[in-house]
Short mmCIF file of C-alpha atoms in Angstrom, two decimals:
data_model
loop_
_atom_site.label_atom_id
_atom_site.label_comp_id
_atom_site.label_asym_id
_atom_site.label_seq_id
_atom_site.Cartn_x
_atom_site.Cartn_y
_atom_site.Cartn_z
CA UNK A 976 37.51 -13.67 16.66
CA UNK A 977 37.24 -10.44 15.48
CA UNK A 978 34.46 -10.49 11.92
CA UNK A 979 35.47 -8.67 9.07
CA UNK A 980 34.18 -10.12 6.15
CA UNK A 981 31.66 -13.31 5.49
CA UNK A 982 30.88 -15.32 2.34
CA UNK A 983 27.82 -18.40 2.63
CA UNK A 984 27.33 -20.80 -0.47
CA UNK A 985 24.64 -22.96 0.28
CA UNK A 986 21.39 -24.52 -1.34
CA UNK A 987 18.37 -26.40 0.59
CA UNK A 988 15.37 -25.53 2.45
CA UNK A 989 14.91 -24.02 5.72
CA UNK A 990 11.76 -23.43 7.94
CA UNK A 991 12.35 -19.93 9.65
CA UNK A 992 10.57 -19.09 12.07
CA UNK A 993 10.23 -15.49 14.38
CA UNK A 994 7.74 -13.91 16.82
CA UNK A 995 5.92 -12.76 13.97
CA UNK A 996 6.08 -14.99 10.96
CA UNK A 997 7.00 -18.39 10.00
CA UNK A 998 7.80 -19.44 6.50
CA UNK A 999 9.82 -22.40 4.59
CA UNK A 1000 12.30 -20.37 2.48
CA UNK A 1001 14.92 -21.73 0.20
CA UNK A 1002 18.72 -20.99 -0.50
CA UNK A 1003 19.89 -20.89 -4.09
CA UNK A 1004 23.34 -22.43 -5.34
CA UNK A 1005 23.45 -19.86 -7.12
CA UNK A 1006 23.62 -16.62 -4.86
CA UNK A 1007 26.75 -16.33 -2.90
CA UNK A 1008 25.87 -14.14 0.13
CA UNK A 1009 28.49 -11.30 1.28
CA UNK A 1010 28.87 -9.40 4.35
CA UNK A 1011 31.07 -6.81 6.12
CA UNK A 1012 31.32 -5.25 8.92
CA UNK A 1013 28.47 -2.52 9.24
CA UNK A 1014 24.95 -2.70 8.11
CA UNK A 1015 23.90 -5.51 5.76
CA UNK A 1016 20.53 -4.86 4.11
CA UNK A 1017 19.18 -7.66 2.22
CA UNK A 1018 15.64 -6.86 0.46
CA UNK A 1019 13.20 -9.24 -0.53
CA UNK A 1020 10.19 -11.35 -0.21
CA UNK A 1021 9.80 -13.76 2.76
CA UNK A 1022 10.77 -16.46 0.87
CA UNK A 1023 13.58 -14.95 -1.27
CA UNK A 1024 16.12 -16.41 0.54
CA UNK A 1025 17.30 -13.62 2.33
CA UNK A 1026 15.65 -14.53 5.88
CA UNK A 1027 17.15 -18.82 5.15
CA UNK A 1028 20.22 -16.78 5.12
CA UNK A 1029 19.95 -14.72 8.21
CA UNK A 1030 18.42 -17.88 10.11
CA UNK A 1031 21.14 -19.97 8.95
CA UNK A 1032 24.00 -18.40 9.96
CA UNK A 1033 22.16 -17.21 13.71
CA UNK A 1034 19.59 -19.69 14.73
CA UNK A 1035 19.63 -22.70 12.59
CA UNK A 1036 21.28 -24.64 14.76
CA UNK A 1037 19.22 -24.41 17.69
CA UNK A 1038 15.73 -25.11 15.35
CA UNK A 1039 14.45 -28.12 16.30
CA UNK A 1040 12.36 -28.72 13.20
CA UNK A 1041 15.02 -27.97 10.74
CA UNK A 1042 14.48 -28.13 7.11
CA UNK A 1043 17.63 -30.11 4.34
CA UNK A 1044 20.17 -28.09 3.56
CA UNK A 1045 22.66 -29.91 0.70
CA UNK A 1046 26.28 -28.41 0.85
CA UNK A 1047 28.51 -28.54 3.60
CA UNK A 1048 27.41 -26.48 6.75
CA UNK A 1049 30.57 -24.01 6.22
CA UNK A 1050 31.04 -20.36 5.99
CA UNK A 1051 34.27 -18.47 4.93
CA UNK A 1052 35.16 -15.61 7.69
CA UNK A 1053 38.44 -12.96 6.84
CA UNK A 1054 38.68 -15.39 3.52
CA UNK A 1055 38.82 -18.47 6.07
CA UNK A 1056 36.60 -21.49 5.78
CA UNK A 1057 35.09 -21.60 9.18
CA UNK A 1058 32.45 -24.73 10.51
CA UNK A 1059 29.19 -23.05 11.31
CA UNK A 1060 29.43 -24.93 14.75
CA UNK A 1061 32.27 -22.37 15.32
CA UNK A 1062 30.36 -19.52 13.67
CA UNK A 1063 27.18 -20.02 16.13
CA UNK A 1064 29.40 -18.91 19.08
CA UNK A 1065 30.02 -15.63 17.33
CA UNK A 1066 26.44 -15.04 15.90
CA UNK A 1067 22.93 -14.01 17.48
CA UNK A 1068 19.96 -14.03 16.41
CA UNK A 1069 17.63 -11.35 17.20
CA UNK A 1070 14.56 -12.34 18.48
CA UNK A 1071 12.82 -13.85 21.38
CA UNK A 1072 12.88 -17.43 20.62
CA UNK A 1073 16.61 -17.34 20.29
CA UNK A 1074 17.91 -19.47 23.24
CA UNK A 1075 19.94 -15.99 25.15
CA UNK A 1076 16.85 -14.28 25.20
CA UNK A 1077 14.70 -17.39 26.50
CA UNK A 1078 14.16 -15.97 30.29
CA UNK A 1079 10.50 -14.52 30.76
CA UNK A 1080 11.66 -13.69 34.67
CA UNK A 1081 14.89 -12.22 34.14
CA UNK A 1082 15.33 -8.61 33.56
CA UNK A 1083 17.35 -7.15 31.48
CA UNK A 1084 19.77 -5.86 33.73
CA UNK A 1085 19.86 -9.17 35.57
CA UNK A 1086 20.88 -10.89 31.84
CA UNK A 1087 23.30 -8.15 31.24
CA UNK A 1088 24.98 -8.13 34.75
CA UNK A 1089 24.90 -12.24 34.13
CA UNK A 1090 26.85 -11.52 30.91
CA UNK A 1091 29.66 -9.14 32.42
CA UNK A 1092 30.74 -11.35 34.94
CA UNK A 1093 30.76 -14.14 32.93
CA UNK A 1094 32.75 -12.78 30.28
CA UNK A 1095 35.04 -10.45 32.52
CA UNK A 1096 33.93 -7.28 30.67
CA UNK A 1097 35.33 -3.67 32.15
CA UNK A 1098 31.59 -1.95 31.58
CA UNK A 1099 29.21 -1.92 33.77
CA UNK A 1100 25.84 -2.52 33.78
CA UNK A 1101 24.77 1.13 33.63
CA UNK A 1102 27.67 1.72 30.98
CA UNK A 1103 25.79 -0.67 28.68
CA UNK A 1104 22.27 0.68 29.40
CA UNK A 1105 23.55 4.18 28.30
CA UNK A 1106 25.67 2.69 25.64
CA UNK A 1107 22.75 1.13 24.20
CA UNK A 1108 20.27 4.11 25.15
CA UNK A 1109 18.10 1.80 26.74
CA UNK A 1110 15.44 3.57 28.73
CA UNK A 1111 16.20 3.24 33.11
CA UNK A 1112 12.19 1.84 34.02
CA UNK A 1113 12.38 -0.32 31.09
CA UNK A 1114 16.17 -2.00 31.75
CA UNK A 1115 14.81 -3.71 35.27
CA UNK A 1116 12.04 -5.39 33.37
CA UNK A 1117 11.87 -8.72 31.72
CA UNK A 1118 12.62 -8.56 27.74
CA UNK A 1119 8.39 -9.48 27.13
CA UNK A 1120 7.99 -6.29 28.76
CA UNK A 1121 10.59 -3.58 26.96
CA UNK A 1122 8.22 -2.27 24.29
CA UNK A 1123 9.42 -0.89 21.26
CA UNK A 1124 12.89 -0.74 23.33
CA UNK A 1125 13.39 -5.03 22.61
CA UNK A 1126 15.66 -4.90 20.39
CA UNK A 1127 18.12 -2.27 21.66
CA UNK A 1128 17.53 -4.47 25.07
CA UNK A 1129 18.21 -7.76 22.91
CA UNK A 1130 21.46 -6.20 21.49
CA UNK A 1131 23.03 -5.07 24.82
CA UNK A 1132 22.43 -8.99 26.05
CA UNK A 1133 24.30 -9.87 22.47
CA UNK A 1134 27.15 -8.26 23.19
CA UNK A 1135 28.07 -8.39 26.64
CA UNK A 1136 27.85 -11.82 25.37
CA UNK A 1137 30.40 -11.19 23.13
CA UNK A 1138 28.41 -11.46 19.85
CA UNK A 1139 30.03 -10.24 17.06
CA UNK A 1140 26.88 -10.86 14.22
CA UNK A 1141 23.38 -9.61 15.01
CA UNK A 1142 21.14 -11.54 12.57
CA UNK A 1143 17.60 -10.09 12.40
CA UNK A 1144 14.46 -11.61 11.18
CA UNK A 1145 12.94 -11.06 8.38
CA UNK A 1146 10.47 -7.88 8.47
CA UNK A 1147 7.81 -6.51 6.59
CA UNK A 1148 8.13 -2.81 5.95
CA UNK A 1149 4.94 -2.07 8.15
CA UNK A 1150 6.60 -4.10 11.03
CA UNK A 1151 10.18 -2.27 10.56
CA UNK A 1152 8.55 0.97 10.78
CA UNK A 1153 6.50 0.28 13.44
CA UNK A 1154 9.91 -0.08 15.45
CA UNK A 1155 10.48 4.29 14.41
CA UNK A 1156 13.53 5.20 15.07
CA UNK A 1157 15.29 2.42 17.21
CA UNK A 1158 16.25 0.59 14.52
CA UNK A 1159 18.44 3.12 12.89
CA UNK A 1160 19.37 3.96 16.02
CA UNK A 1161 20.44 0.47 17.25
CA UNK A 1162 22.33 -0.09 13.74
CA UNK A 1163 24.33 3.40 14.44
CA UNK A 1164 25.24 1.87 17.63
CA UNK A 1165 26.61 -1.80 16.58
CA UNK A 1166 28.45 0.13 13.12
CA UNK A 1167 30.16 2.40 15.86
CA UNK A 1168 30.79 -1.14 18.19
CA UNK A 1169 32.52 -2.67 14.75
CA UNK A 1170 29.74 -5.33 14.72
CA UNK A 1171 28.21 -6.98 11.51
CA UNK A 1172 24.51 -6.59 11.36
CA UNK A 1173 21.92 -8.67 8.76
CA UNK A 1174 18.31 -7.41 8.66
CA UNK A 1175 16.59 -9.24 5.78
CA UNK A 1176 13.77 -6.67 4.80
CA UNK A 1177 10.40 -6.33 2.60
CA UNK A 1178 10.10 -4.60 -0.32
CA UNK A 1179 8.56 -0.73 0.26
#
């Protein structure tokens, strides 16, 4: 399914929860939440709603402790109400504890080789490490051991995986920046791939 457009109305609470931080933030009736395809920058506190919204529509369904949400668990995709068990095949959440980036053994070239031959993809393994200008030393390590390079490592597993939404975290501005300039990079990268990325973000 190829995502062009996506619309969430939704109230309740949800506990997110990332390598870094772990709040209880709320969804408001109120908001409706729009994306397209291309960057999505949402700005906010940590408990403005803009992470429940990210973590809803990546990682909510494999959260264990998850918090009452009270509307219907639907989304509307290219003006088409989807169920969000469809949407989770098609969205991926970027951080460690999401379930595709669970191995501590595997390296990354081992996950993206994995994902290439199960999804019949043309590319090759080196095709995606340049594509993603992931550095050669760090691509035959595990993902706990990329550095700063994590989430450029995290998105090549994503889409050779054929994820079309890359839902980020919420970050703190300190914590973005810390990441320099692989974040914009990485978001040139999946706007040029025609993917739909959400980075909920602190205030400067």
């Amino acid at each position: 399914m190829k995502i062009e457009s996506i619309k969430v109305v939704n109230n309740g609470y949800i506990n997110c929860k990332s390598s870094y931080y772990t709040t209880c933030d709320v969804l408001d009736e109120n908001v409706a939440y729009n994306f397209t395809n291309g960057l999505n920058t949402l700005v906010g506190d940590i408990d403005s709603g803009i992470w429940a919204i990210s973590y809803l529509l990546s990682m909510y369904k494999y959260d264990n402790m998850r918090q009452y949400l009270f509307s219907p668990l639907v989304v509307t995709v290219n003006n088409n109400t989807v169920d969000l068990e469809q949407f989770w095949t098609y969205s991926c959440y970027m951080d460690k504890i999401y379930p595709l980036f669970a191995s501590k053994r595997m390296t990354v070239y081992h996950q993206v080789l994995k994902g290439i031959k199960k999804n019949n993809l043309t590319e090759t393994s080196d095709e995606i490490r340049e594509l993603f200008h992931i550095d050669k030393e760090r691509f035959m390590r595990p993902l706990p051991d990329v550095g700063n390079e994590v989430f450029r490592c995290m998105a090549a597993i994503g889409y050779v995986n054929k994820k079309e939404v890359f839902c980020f975290p919420w970050f703190s501005r300190e914590r973005f920046n810390s990441f320099h300039k692989h974040m914009d990079d990485l978001f040139d990268i999946l706007c040029c791939l025609e993917k739909t990325i959400i980075v909920p973000l602190g205030k400067e």
